[in-house]
Coordinates of C-alpha atoms in Angstrom, one line a residue:
Chain A
M5 CA -26.9 -65.0 2.1
T6 CA -27.4 -68.5 0.7
V7 CA -26.7 -70.2 -2.5
L8 CA -29.5 -72.4 -4.0
V9 CA -28.4 -75.4 -6.0
L10 CA -31.1 -77.0 -8.1
T11 CA -30.0 -80.4 -9.2
C12 CA -30.7 -84.1 -9.0
E13 CA -29.3 -86.3 -6.3
E14 CA -26.7 -88.1 -8.4
D15 CA -24.6 -85.2 -9.7
L16 CA -20.9 -85.7 -8.9
T17 CA -20.0 -82.5 -10.7
A18 CA -22.3 -80.5 -8.5
D19 CA -20.7 -82.2 -5.5
I20 CA -17.4 -80.5 -6.3
V21 CA -19.0 -77.1 -6.5
V22 CA -20.9 -77.7 -3.3
A23 CA -17.7 -78.9 -1.5
T24 CA -15.9 -75.7 -2.7
L25 CA -18.8 -73.5 -1.4
H26 CA -18.5 -75.4 2.0
E27 CA -14.8 -74.6 2.0
L28 CA -15.6 -70.9 1.4
G29 CA -18.0 -71.0 4.3
V30 CA -20.9 -70.0 2.1
P31 CA -24.3 -71.3 3.3
L32 CA -26.2 -73.3 0.6
V33 CA -29.3 -75.3 0.1
R34 CA -29.3 -78.1 -2.5
L35 CA -32.6 -79.5 -3.7
D36 CA -34.2 -81.3 -6.5
P37 CA -37.4 -79.7 -7.8
A38 CA -38.6 -83.3 -8.4
D39 CA -39.1 -83.4 -4.6
L40 CA -41.7 -80.6 -4.6
P41 CA -44.3 -81.4 -3.2
G42 CA -42.9 -83.9 -0.8
R43 CA -39.4 -83.5 0.7
V44 CA -39.4 -79.9 -0.6
S45 CA -42.0 -77.4 0.5
L46 CA -42.3 -73.7 -0.2
S47 CA -44.4 -70.7 0.9
A48 CA -44.6 -67.1 -0.1
E49 CA -46.8 -64.3 1.0
Y50 CA -47.5 -61.0 -0.8
A51 CA -48.8 -58.4 1.6
D52 CA -48.3 -54.7 2.3
N53 CA -46.3 -54.3 -0.9
D54 CA -43.8 -56.8 0.4
F55 CA -42.9 -60.3 -0.6
H56 CA -41.7 -62.9 2.0
G57 CA -41.1 -66.5 1.1
Y58 CA -39.1 -69.5 2.1
L59 CA -38.1 -72.9 0.8
K60 CA -37.7 -76.0 2.9
S61 CA -35.7 -79.1 1.9
G62 CA -35.7 -81.8 4.5
E63 CA -34.8 -80.0 7.7
R64 CA -33.0 -77.1 5.9
M65 CA -35.0 -73.8 5.6
V66 CA -34.0 -70.8 3.6
S67 CA -35.7 -67.4 3.2
L68 CA -36.1 -66.3 -0.5
N69 CA -35.0 -62.8 0.4
S70 CA -31.6 -64.2 1.6
L71 CA -30.8 -66.0 -1.6
R72 CA -27.6 -64.7 -3.2
S73 CA -27.6 -66.9 -6.2
V74 CA -29.4 -69.8 -7.9
W75 CA -27.5 -72.5 -9.8
V76 CA -29.8 -74.3 -12.3
R77 CA -27.6 -77.4 -12.7
R78 CA -29.5 -80.6 -13.5
P79 CA -32.9 -80.0 -11.9
G80 CA -35.5 -82.8 -12.0
V81 CA -39.1 -82.1 -13.2
P82 CA -41.1 -80.5 -10.5
G83 CA -43.6 -82.9 -9.0
A84 CA -41.9 -86.0 -10.5
R85 CA -41.5 -87.7 -7.2
S86 CA -44.8 -86.5 -5.7
A87 CA -47.2 -89.1 -4.2
E88 CA -49.8 -88.3 -6.9
Q89 CA -48.0 -87.7 -10.1
S90 CA -49.8 -85.8 -12.9
A91 CA -49.2 -83.1 -15.5
W92 CA -51.3 -80.9 -13.2
I93 CA -49.1 -81.3 -10.1
T94 CA -46.0 -80.7 -12.3
A95 CA -47.5 -77.5 -13.8
E96 CA -48.5 -76.2 -10.4
A97 CA -45.2 -77.0 -8.7
E98 CA -43.2 -75.6 -11.6
Q99 CA -45.1 -72.3 -11.6
A100 CA -44.9 -72.0 -7.8
L101 CA -41.1 -72.8 -7.5
Y102 CA -39.7 -70.9 -10.5
G103 CA -42.3 -68.1 -10.2
M104 CA -41.3 -67.5 -6.6
L105 CA -37.6 -67.7 -7.4
S106 CA -38.0 -65.1 -10.2
C107 CA -39.3 -62.6 -7.6
T108 CA -36.0 -62.7 -5.7
H109 CA -32.9 -60.5 -6.1
A110 CA -30.7 -63.6 -6.6
R111 CA -28.2 -63.9 -9.5
W112 CA -28.9 -66.8 -11.8
M113 CA -26.6 -69.3 -13.5
N114 CA -28.4 -69.2 -15.9
H115 CA -31.7 -67.4 -15.7
P116 CA -34.4 -69.6 -17.2
T117 CA -35.5 -67.1 -19.8
A118 CA -31.9 -66.6 -21.0
A119 CA -31.4 -70.4 -20.9
A120 CA -34.5 -71.0 -23.0
Q121 CA -33.5 -68.4 -25.6
A122 CA -29.9 -69.7 -25.7
R123 CA -31.0 -73.3 -26.5
Y124 CA -32.2 -72.2 -30.0
K125 CA -29.5 -73.3 -32.4
P126 CA -30.5 -71.0 -35.2
W127 CA -30.2 -68.1 -32.8
Q128 CA -26.8 -69.4 -31.5
L129 CA -25.5 -69.2 -35.1
H130 CA -26.9 -65.7 -35.5
I131 CA -25.4 -64.4 -32.2
A132 CA -22.1 -66.2 -33.0
H133 CA -21.8 -64.4 -36.3
R134 CA -22.6 -61.0 -34.6
S135 CA -20.1 -61.7 -31.8
G136 CA -17.3 -62.2 -34.3
F137 CA -16.7 -65.9 -34.4
L138 CA -15.9 -67.9 -37.5
V139 CA -19.0 -69.9 -38.2
P140 CA -19.1 -72.6 -40.9
P141 CA -21.7 -72.0 -43.6
T142 CA -25.0 -73.5 -42.4
L143 CA -28.3 -74.3 -43.9
L144 CA -31.5 -75.1 -41.9
T145 CA -34.2 -76.1 -44.3
S146 CA -37.3 -78.1 -45.1
F147 CA -36.9 -77.5 -48.9
P148 CA -35.2 -80.4 -50.7
S149 CA -34.1 -78.0 -53.5
A150 CA -32.3 -75.7 -51.0
A151 CA -30.5 -78.7 -49.5
R152 CA -29.4 -79.9 -52.9
Q153 CA -28.1 -76.5 -53.8
F154 CA -26.2 -76.1 -50.5
A155 CA -24.7 -79.5 -51.0
A156 CA -23.6 -78.7 -54.5
T157 CA -21.9 -75.5 -53.3
H158 CA -20.1 -76.8 -50.3
R159 CA -19.7 -80.5 -51.2
D160 CA -18.1 -81.6 -47.8
L161 CA -21.0 -81.7 -45.4
V162 CA -22.3 -82.7 -42.0
V163 CA -25.9 -83.1 -40.9
K164 CA -26.9 -82.3 -37.3
S165 CA -30.0 -82.3 -35.1
V166 CA -31.6 -78.9 -34.7
S167 CA -33.0 -79.5 -31.3
G168 CA -30.3 -81.5 -29.6
K169 CA -31.3 -84.7 -27.9
H170 CA -33.9 -87.0 -29.3
P171 CA -36.8 -86.8 -26.8
G172 CA -37.1 -90.6 -26.5
D173 CA -36.9 -92.7 -23.3
P174 CA -34.0 -92.9 -22.8
P175 CA -33.1 -89.7 -24.8
M176 CA -30.8 -90.5 -27.8
V177 CA -27.9 -88.3 -28.5
L178 CA -27.6 -87.9 -32.3
P179 CA -24.1 -87.6 -33.5
T180 CA -23.1 -85.1 -36.1
T181 CA -22.7 -87.1 -39.2
R182 CA -20.8 -86.6 -42.4
I183 CA -22.9 -87.0 -45.6
S184 CA -22.3 -87.2 -49.3
P185 CA -23.4 -84.2 -51.4
D186 CA -25.1 -86.7 -53.6
T187 CA -27.5 -87.8 -50.9
D188 CA -31.2 -88.0 -51.7
F189 CA -32.4 -84.8 -49.9
S190 CA -36.2 -85.4 -50.6
G191 CA -36.6 -86.5 -46.9
V192 CA -35.8 -82.9 -45.8
A193 CA -39.5 -82.0 -46.5
A194 CA -40.5 -84.3 -43.6
G195 CA -38.7 -82.2 -41.0
P196 CA -36.4 -79.1 -40.9
T197 CA -32.8 -80.3 -41.3
L198 CA -29.5 -78.7 -40.4
L199 CA -26.6 -79.0 -42.9
Q200 CA -23.2 -77.5 -42.3
R201 CA -20.0 -77.3 -44.2
H202 CA -17.6 -79.8 -42.6
V203 CA -14.6 -78.2 -40.9
P204 CA -11.4 -80.3 -41.4
K205 CA -10.5 -80.7 -37.8
E206 CA -7.1 -80.8 -36.2
A207 CA -8.5 -80.6 -32.7
D208 CA -11.7 -80.2 -30.7
I209 CA -11.9 -77.2 -28.4
R210 CA -14.1 -77.0 -25.4
L211 CA -14.2 -73.6 -23.9
T212 CA -16.0 -73.1 -20.6
C213 CA -16.9 -69.6 -19.7
I214 CA -18.1 -68.3 -16.3
E215 CA -19.0 -64.7 -16.8
D216 CA -15.5 -63.3 -17.8
Q217 CA -13.4 -66.3 -16.8
L218 CA -12.4 -68.5 -19.8
F219 CA -11.1 -72.1 -19.6
A220 CA -10.2 -73.6 -22.9
A221 CA -9.2 -77.2 -23.5
R222 CA -7.9 -78.9 -26.6
K223 CA -8.1 -82.6 -27.7
K224 CA -6.3 -83.7 -30.9
A225 CA -8.9 -85.0 -33.3
D226 CA -9.1 -88.5 -34.8
P227 CA -9.2 -87.7 -38.5
E228 CA -11.7 -90.5 -38.9
E229 CA -14.2 -89.2 -36.4
V230 CA -16.5 -86.2 -37.0
D231 CA -18.1 -86.0 -33.5
S232 CA -15.6 -86.3 -30.7
R233 CA -18.2 -86.7 -28.1
F234 CA -18.4 -90.3 -29.1
T235 CA -14.7 -91.1 -29.2
H236 CA -12.5 -92.1 -26.3
H237 CA -9.0 -91.6 -27.7
G238 CA -6.8 -88.7 -26.6
T239 CA -7.0 -86.4 -23.6
W240 CA -8.0 -82.9 -23.0
E241 CA -5.2 -80.4 -22.4
A242 CA -5.4 -76.8 -21.3
A243 CA -5.2 -74.4 -24.3
E244 CA -4.5 -70.7 -24.7
V245 CA -7.5 -68.7 -26.0
P246 CA -6.7 -66.5 -29.1
D247 CA -7.5 -62.8 -28.4
A248 CA -10.2 -62.6 -31.1
V249 CA -12.0 -65.7 -29.7
H250 CA -11.7 -64.2 -26.2
R251 CA -13.5 -61.0 -27.3
A252 CA -16.1 -63.0 -29.2
V253 CA -16.9 -65.2 -26.2
L254 CA -17.5 -62.2 -24.0
A255 CA -19.6 -60.5 -26.7
Y256 CA -21.7 -63.8 -27.0
M257 CA -22.1 -64.2 -23.2
N258 CA -23.3 -60.6 -23.0
A259 CA -25.7 -60.8 -25.9
A260 CA -27.1 -64.1 -24.6
Q261 CA -27.2 -62.8 -21.0
L262 CA -25.5 -66.0 -19.8
A263 CA -23.4 -66.4 -16.7
Y264 CA -22.3 -69.9 -17.8
G265 CA -21.6 -71.3 -21.3
A266 CA -19.8 -74.3 -22.7
F267 CA -18.6 -73.5 -26.2
D268 CA -17.5 -76.1 -28.8
F269 CA -15.1 -75.2 -31.6
A270 CA -13.4 -77.1 -34.3
E271 CA -9.7 -76.1 -34.8
D272 CA -8.8 -76.3 -38.5
P273 CA -5.3 -77.1 -39.9
E274 CA -4.5 -73.3 -39.9
G275 CA -5.2 -73.2 -36.2
A276 CA -8.5 -71.2 -36.6
W277 CA -11.3 -72.0 -34.2
W278 CA -14.7 -72.4 -35.8
F279 CA -17.8 -72.0 -33.6
L280 CA -20.0 -75.1 -33.5
E281 CA -22.3 -74.4 -30.6
C282 CA -22.7 -72.9 -27.1
N283 CA -24.4 -75.2 -24.6
Q284 CA -25.7 -73.0 -21.8
G285 CA -25.9 -76.1 -19.6
G286 CA -23.0 -78.1 -20.9
Q287 CA -20.9 -80.4 -18.8
F288 CA -17.5 -79.4 -17.5
G289 CA -16.5 -82.2 -15.2
F290 CA -14.6 -84.2 -17.8
V291 CA -12.5 -81.2 -18.8
Q292 CA -11.6 -80.3 -15.2
L293 CA -10.7 -83.9 -14.5
E294 CA -8.2 -84.1 -17.3
T295 CA -6.8 -80.5 -17.3
D296 CA -7.0 -79.6 -13.6
Q297 CA -8.5 -76.3 -14.6
P298 CA -10.4 -74.8 -11.6
I299 CA -13.8 -74.6 -13.3
A300 CA -15.9 -75.8 -10.4
Q301 CA -14.0 -73.3 -8.2
A302 CA -14.8 -70.5 -10.6
I303 CA -18.5 -71.5 -10.5
A304 CA -18.4 -71.6 -6.7
G305 CA -16.8 -68.2 -6.7
W306 CA -19.4 -66.7 -9.0
L307 CA -22.2 -68.2 -6.9
A308 CA -20.7 -66.9 -3.7
V309 CA -20.7 -63.2 -4.7
K310 CA -23.4 -61.3 -2.9
S311 CA -26.2 -60.1 -5.1
A312 CA -27.3 -56.4 -5.1
P313 CA -30.2 -55.8 -2.7
Chain B
M19 CA -42.4 -55.3 -44.9
T20 CA -44.7 -58.1 -43.9
V21 CA -46.7 -59.0 -40.7
L22 CA -46.5 -62.7 -39.6
V23 CA -49.6 -64.0 -37.8
L24 CA -49.1 -67.3 -36.0
T25 CA -52.4 -68.8 -35.2
C26 CA -54.7 -71.8 -35.7
E27 CA -57.2 -71.8 -38.6
E28 CA -60.4 -71.2 -36.6
D29 CA -59.7 -67.9 -35.0
L30 CA -62.4 -65.3 -35.5
T31 CA -60.6 -62.7 -33.4
A32 CA -57.5 -63.0 -35.6
D33 CA -59.8 -62.6 -38.6
I34 CA -60.7 -59.1 -37.5
V35 CA -57.1 -58.1 -37.1
V36 CA -56.2 -59.6 -40.5
A37 CA -59.1 -57.8 -42.2
T38 CA -57.9 -54.5 -40.7
L39 CA -54.3 -55.1 -41.9
H40 CA -55.8 -55.8 -45.4
E41 CA -57.6 -52.5 -45.2
L42 CA -54.4 -50.7 -44.2
G43 CA -52.7 -52.3 -47.2
V44 CA -50.1 -54.1 -45.1
P45 CA -48.8 -57.4 -46.5
L46 CA -49.2 -60.3 -44.2
V47 CA -48.7 -64.1 -43.9
R48 CA -50.9 -66.1 -41.6
L49 CA -49.9 -69.6 -40.7
D50 CA -50.2 -72.3 -38.1
P51 CA -46.9 -73.8 -36.8
A52 CA -48.9 -77.1 -36.6
D53 CA -48.5 -77.2 -40.4
L54 CA -44.7 -77.3 -40.2
P55 CA -43.5 -79.6 -41.8
G56 CA -46.2 -79.9 -44.5
R57 CA -48.2 -76.9 -45.7
V58 CA -45.5 -74.7 -44.1
S59 CA -41.8 -74.9 -45.1
L60 CA -38.8 -72.8 -44.1
S61 CA -35.2 -72.3 -45.0
A62 CA -32.4 -70.2 -43.6
E63 CA -28.8 -69.9 -44.6
Y64 CA -26.0 -68.5 -42.5
A65 CA -23.0 -67.5 -44.7
D66 CA -20.6 -64.6 -45.1
N67 CA -21.7 -63.1 -41.8
D68 CA -25.2 -62.8 -43.1
F69 CA -28.5 -64.5 -42.5
H70 CA -31.1 -65.1 -45.2
G71 CA -34.2 -67.0 -44.6
Y72 CA -37.8 -67.4 -45.8
L73 CA -41.0 -69.0 -44.8
K74 CA -43.5 -70.5 -47.1
S75 CA -47.2 -71.2 -46.3
G76 CA -49.2 -72.7 -49.2
E77 CA -48.2 -70.5 -52.1
R78 CA -47.3 -67.5 -50.0
M79 CA -43.5 -66.9 -49.5
V80 CA -42.0 -64.3 -47.2
S81 CA -38.4 -63.3 -46.5
L82 CA -37.5 -63.3 -42.8
N83 CA -35.5 -60.1 -43.3
S84 CA -38.7 -58.4 -44.5
L85 CA -40.8 -59.2 -41.4
R86 CA -41.9 -56.1 -39.6
S87 CA -43.7 -57.9 -36.8
V88 CA -44.8 -61.3 -35.5
W89 CA -48.1 -61.8 -33.7
V90 CA -48.1 -64.9 -31.6
R91 CA -51.9 -65.3 -31.3
R92 CA -53.1 -68.9 -30.9
P93 CA -50.3 -71.0 -32.6
G94 CA -50.7 -74.7 -32.8
V95 CA -47.9 -77.0 -31.7
P96 CA -45.2 -77.3 -34.4
G97 CA -45.3 -80.6 -36.2
A98 CA -48.8 -81.5 -34.9
R99 CA -50.2 -82.0 -38.4
S100 CA -47.1 -83.6 -39.9
A101 CA -47.5 -86.9 -41.7
E102 CA -45.2 -88.6 -39.1
Q103 CA -46.1 -87.1 -35.7
S104 CA -43.6 -87.5 -32.9
A105 CA -42.1 -85.5 -30.0
W106 CA -38.9 -85.5 -32.1
I107 CA -40.5 -83.8 -35.1
T108 CA -42.2 -81.3 -32.8
A109 CA -38.9 -80.4 -31.1
E110 CA -37.1 -80.0 -34.4
A111 CA -39.8 -77.9 -36.0
E112 CA -40.3 -75.8 -32.9
Q113 CA -36.5 -75.1 -32.7
A114 CA -36.3 -74.3 -36.4
L115 CA -39.3 -72.0 -36.6
Y116 CA -38.9 -70.0 -33.4
G117 CA -35.1 -70.1 -33.5
M118 CA -35.1 -68.6 -37.0
L119 CA -37.8 -66.0 -36.1
S120 CA -35.7 -64.9 -33.1
C121 CA -32.9 -64.0 -35.5
T122 CA -35.0 -61.3 -37.3
H123 CA -35.5 -57.6 -36.5
A124 CA -39.3 -58.1 -36.2
R125 CA -41.2 -56.7 -33.3
W126 CA -43.0 -59.3 -31.3
M127 CA -46.5 -59.3 -29.8
N128 CA -45.4 -60.9 -27.5
H129 CA -41.8 -62.1 -27.6
P130 CA -41.7 -65.8 -26.5
T131 CA -39.3 -65.2 -23.6
A132 CA -41.3 -62.3 -22.3
A133 CA -44.4 -64.4 -22.6
A134 CA -42.9 -67.3 -20.7
Q135 CA -41.8 -65.1 -17.9
A136 CA -45.2 -63.2 -17.8
R137 CA -47.1 -66.5 -17.3
Y138 CA -45.6 -67.0 -13.8
K139 CA -48.4 -65.9 -11.5
P140 CA -46.1 -65.4 -8.5
W141 CA -44.0 -63.1 -10.6
Q142 CA -47.1 -61.3 -11.8
L143 CA -48.0 -60.5 -8.2
H144 CA -44.5 -59.2 -7.5
I145 CA -44.4 -57.0 -10.6
A146 CA -48.0 -55.8 -9.9
H147 CA -46.9 -54.7 -6.4
R148 CA -43.8 -52.9 -7.8
S149 CA -45.8 -51.2 -10.5
G150 CA -48.2 -49.6 -8.0
F151 CA -51.3 -51.7 -8.3
L152 CA -53.5 -52.6 -5.3
V153 CA -53.0 -56.3 -4.9
P154 CA -55.1 -58.5 -2.5
P155 CA -53.0 -60.2 0.2
T156 CA -52.0 -63.5 -1.3
L157 CA -50.4 -66.7 -0.1
L158 CA -48.8 -69.4 -2.2
T159 CA -47.9 -72.4 0.0
S160 CA -47.4 -76.1 0.4
F161 CA -47.4 -75.7 4.3
P162 CA -50.7 -76.5 5.8
S163 CA -49.8 -74.4 8.9
A164 CA -49.1 -71.3 6.7
A165 CA -52.5 -71.8 5.0
R166 CA -54.2 -72.0 8.3
Q167 CA -52.6 -68.9 9.6
F168 CA -53.4 -66.9 6.5
A169 CA -57.0 -68.1 6.7
A170 CA -57.3 -67.1 10.3
T171 CA -55.9 -63.6 9.5
H172 CA -58.0 -62.8 6.4
R173 CA -61.1 -65.0 7.0
D174 CA -62.8 -64.2 3.6
L175 CA -60.8 -66.2 1.1
V176 CA -60.6 -67.5 -2.4
V177 CA -58.5 -70.4 -3.8
K178 CA -57.1 -70.3 -7.3
S179 CA -55.0 -72.4 -9.6
V180 CA -51.3 -71.4 -9.7
S181 CA -50.7 -72.4 -13.3
G182 CA -54.0 -71.6 -15.0
K183 CA -55.6 -74.3 -17.0
H184 CA -55.6 -77.9 -16.0
P185 CA -53.5 -79.7 -18.6
G186 CA -56.2 -82.4 -19.2
D187 CA -57.7 -83.3 -22.6
P188 CA -59.8 -81.2 -23.0
P189 CA -58.1 -78.7 -20.6
M190 CA -60.2 -77.7 -17.7
V191 CA -60.5 -74.1 -16.6
L192 CA -60.6 -74.0 -12.8
P193 CA -62.8 -71.3 -11.4
T194 CA -61.6 -69.1 -8.6
T195 CA -63.6 -70.5 -5.6
R196 CA -64.5 -69.0 -2.3
I197 CA -63.6 -71.1 0.7
S198 CA -64.2 -71.1 4.4
P199 CA -61.4 -70.1 6.7
D200 CA -62.2 -73.3 8.6
T201 CA -61.4 -75.5 5.7
D202 CA -59.1 -78.5 6.3
F203 CA -55.9 -77.3 4.8
S204 CA -53.9 -80.5 5.2
G205 CA -54.2 -81.2 1.5
V206 CA -52.0 -78.2 0.7
A207 CA -49.0 -80.4 1.4
A208 CA -49.9 -82.4 -1.8
G209 CA -49.4 -79.4 -4.1
P210 CA -48.6 -75.7 -3.8
T211 CA -51.9 -73.8 -3.3
L212 CA -52.8 -70.1 -4.0
L213 CA -55.0 -68.4 -1.4
Q214 CA -56.1 -64.8 -1.7
R215 CA -58.1 -62.5 0.4
H216 CA -61.5 -62.2 -1.3
V217 CA -62.2 -58.7 -2.7
P218 CA -65.9 -57.7 -2.3
K219 CA -66.7 -57.0 -5.9
E220 CA -68.9 -54.3 -7.4
A221 CA -67.7 -54.9 -10.9
D222 CA -65.3 -56.9 -13.0
I223 CA -62.8 -54.9 -15.0
R224 CA -61.0 -56.2 -18.1
L225 CA -58.3 -53.8 -19.2
T226 CA -56.6 -54.6 -22.6
C227 CA -53.3 -52.8 -23.2
I228 CA -51.5 -52.6 -26.5
E229 CA -48.2 -50.9 -25.7
D230 CA -49.5 -47.5 -24.5
Q231 CA -53.1 -47.8 -25.6
L232 CA -55.5 -48.8 -22.8
F233 CA -59.0 -50.1 -23.3
A234 CA -61.0 -50.7 -20.1
A235 CA -64.3 -52.4 -19.8
R236 CA -66.6 -52.9 -16.8
K237 CA -69.3 -55.4 -16.0
K238 CA -71.4 -55.2 -12.9
A239 CA -70.8 -58.2 -10.7
D240 CA -73.3 -60.7 -9.6
P241 CA -72.8 -60.6 -5.8
E242 CA -73.3 -64.4 -5.8
E243 CA -70.6 -65.2 -8.3
V244 CA -66.9 -65.0 -7.6
D245 CA -65.5 -65.8 -11.0
S246 CA -67.2 -63.7 -13.7
R247 CA -65.7 -65.8 -16.5
F248 CA -68.4 -68.4 -15.8
T249 CA -71.4 -66.1 -15.6
H250 CA -73.4 -64.9 -18.5
H251 CA -75.4 -62.1 -17.0
G252 CA -74.7 -58.4 -17.7
T253 CA -72.7 -56.8 -20.4
W254 CA -69.3 -55.2 -20.7
E255 CA -69.3 -51.4 -21.0
A256 CA -66.4 -49.1 -21.7
A257 CA -64.9 -47.6 -18.6
E258 CA -62.5 -44.7 -17.8
V259 CA -59.1 -45.8 -16.4
P260 CA -58.1 -44.1 -13.2
D261 CA -54.8 -42.2 -13.5
A262 CA -53.0 -44.3 -10.9
V263 CA -54.1 -47.5 -12.7
H264 CA -53.0 -46.1 -16.0
R265 CA -49.5 -45.4 -14.7
A266 CA -49.3 -48.8 -13.1
V267 CA -50.4 -50.5 -16.3
L268 CA -47.6 -48.8 -18.3
A269 CA -45.1 -49.6 -15.6
Y270 CA -46.1 -53.3 -15.6
M271 CA -46.0 -53.6 -19.4
N272 CA -42.6 -52.1 -19.4
A273 CA -41.3 -54.3 -16.5
A274 CA -42.7 -57.4 -18.2
Q275 CA -41.5 -56.3 -21.7
L276 CA -45.0 -57.0 -23.1
A277 CA -46.6 -55.4 -26.2
Y278 CA -50.0 -56.9 -25.3
G279 CA -51.6 -57.6 -22.0
A280 CA -55.1 -58.4 -20.7
F281 CA -55.5 -57.3 -17.1
D282 CA -58.2 -58.4 -14.8
F283 CA -59.3 -56.3 -11.8
A284 CA -62.0 -56.5 -9.2
E285 CA -63.6 -53.1 -8.5
D286 CA -64.5 -52.8 -4.8
P287 CA -67.5 -50.9 -3.3
E288 CA -65.2 -47.8 -2.9
G289 CA -64.4 -47.9 -6.7
A290 CA -60.8 -49.1 -6.2
W291 CA -59.4 -51.5 -8.8
W292 CA -57.6 -54.6 -7.3
F293 CA -55.1 -56.4 -9.6
L294 CA -56.0 -60.0 -10.1
E295 CA -53.9 -61.1 -13.0
C296 CA -52.4 -60.1 -16.4
N297 CA -52.8 -62.6 -19.1
Q298 CA -50.2 -61.9 -21.8
G299 CA -52.3 -63.9 -24.3
G300 CA -55.8 -63.0 -23.0
Q301 CA -58.9 -62.8 -25.3
F302 CA -60.2 -59.4 -26.3
G303 CA -62.9 -60.3 -28.9
F304 CA -65.7 -60.5 -26.3
V305 CA -64.9 -57.0 -25.0
Q306 CA -64.7 -55.5 -28.4
L307 CA -68.0 -57.1 -29.4
E308 CA -69.9 -55.5 -26.5
T309 CA -68.1 -52.2 -26.1
D310 CA -67.2 -51.4 -29.7
Q311 CA -63.7 -50.4 -28.5
P312 CA -61.2 -50.6 -31.4
I313 CA -58.9 -53.2 -29.8
A314 CA -58.3 -55.3 -33.0
Q315 CA -57.6 -52.0 -34.9
A316 CA -55.0 -51.0 -32.2
I317 CA -53.3 -54.4 -32.5
A318 CA -53.3 -54.1 -36.3
G319 CA -51.9 -50.6 -36.0
W320 CA -49.1 -51.9 -33.7
L321 CA -48.3 -54.8 -36.0
A322 CA -48.2 -52.4 -39.0
V323 CA -45.5 -50.2 -37.7
K324 CA -42.2 -50.8 -39.5
S325 CA -39.5 -52.2 -37.3
A326 CA -36.1 -50.7 -36.9
P327 CA -33.6 -52.3 -39.4

């Protein structure tokens, strides 16, 4: 029973997980979908009501029926390194690879359909509410009048991207930005805009969850900075997870059908944790580096469990 | 309780469903996501553990909590008609619209995550097998040697696209093509290729399923043509669905979590129906036109059912 790791070549975080799997003696194949076709090949036959397939990466060959788990880490775009690049080759390679993998009994971290659903930020807020998290009042709108009314009610505001990274080349990360309630909101009509009541922040919390294992880390906030992803002061320290948050995290993971999730919270002066987002593919290397929490080991352990036949 | 129809402006098939819903007295909003932002606006607020949202198209406004169903018919790309077009506007509008809609209690035909999964042809073959259909032996491979061996075993072959339409501008539909077993298969290494044993065809069958309502139509095959989508001879006539196929269709719809599916079969000289594919967004207008089967009415009826609160 083999673990399949889908990621690009330069992925130091994956290296730690792979090293742990080696220590556990678990066979694994690591490949980048960008190398299909090319360095990566595949084949699957459907006959006599049975399905037989295999993947080959370099000299390593693995039967699809012997996959115990698939880790979708930082995979490249299928076909991206093929000799003849085209949207057509990418579509064919993507369909073949992920279509075949979805026929297996392997456990996924995370399954592509769960991952796609979990990326929707409006849905995240909805599930977060239902799971029992504190969620700052949030408006998503293309009506300038709704934005003005929300600003007048809540006064202390931040604006965020709805979809995450700007799809430029290179992609731009758009920081969460504090804005005045007297801003001219007429531009909202040109594109749906996400406004949120600003949470006065004592600390940033990053909580990494692997199924039912929670690792929380805390970094004291710089009162001048809204978005800690862009600051370099302070260090992450391991933190205790409040019981109510623990329950809410498990409810969220279950509702979203995720095996891995990276939750961001803002801790307010009263010590309450406010849900900001859950990134189903969020980084954890920086937390493990500073806190020594065994996150990579927990991922390796999850991947190493044999799937049901 | 309102029905939301997501489709482009020029969609005669949708017009029939919309007319039926009007006859049933069911309120509906029809819009094209390409018009967001612009003609279409939206807003959603998350506060006090509750979610309130609405959509506006032209002068028509609908509360998201009052949606009974969403029909994803032929929606345009979000942002495609915005004043400032960009990949960024498309990503933001897509996230906002589909993210908000996925927070509602509405029933979907089909839910986007089910639709995405159901598009994978390798997965279709797998689910078809498990559901009890006859499926022609099929190989999906980027190994020339595997292609040669399959060809030597089955001799009478067709080659198909894995991903469906070629993503050119305009998109090209690639017909299923008969090929000689002595073909030079070395090109298979340049991109995963789908080979299937050719089914000698007495007739083409198109079976349209709306939850548990099945409408089958039969068209006598031209023995010279492999892919009937590109022939214009003959007409579609209503057909009885064999019991075993009926059971397999319901099993497939359930496994794939689809409310709508358009199945293609090849009827062999013994009268057996061989599964070719299930298109979750397949056309039905041409069948209804020739057979008078009330498919649009069945869709309207499904959309008109009130969703659970």
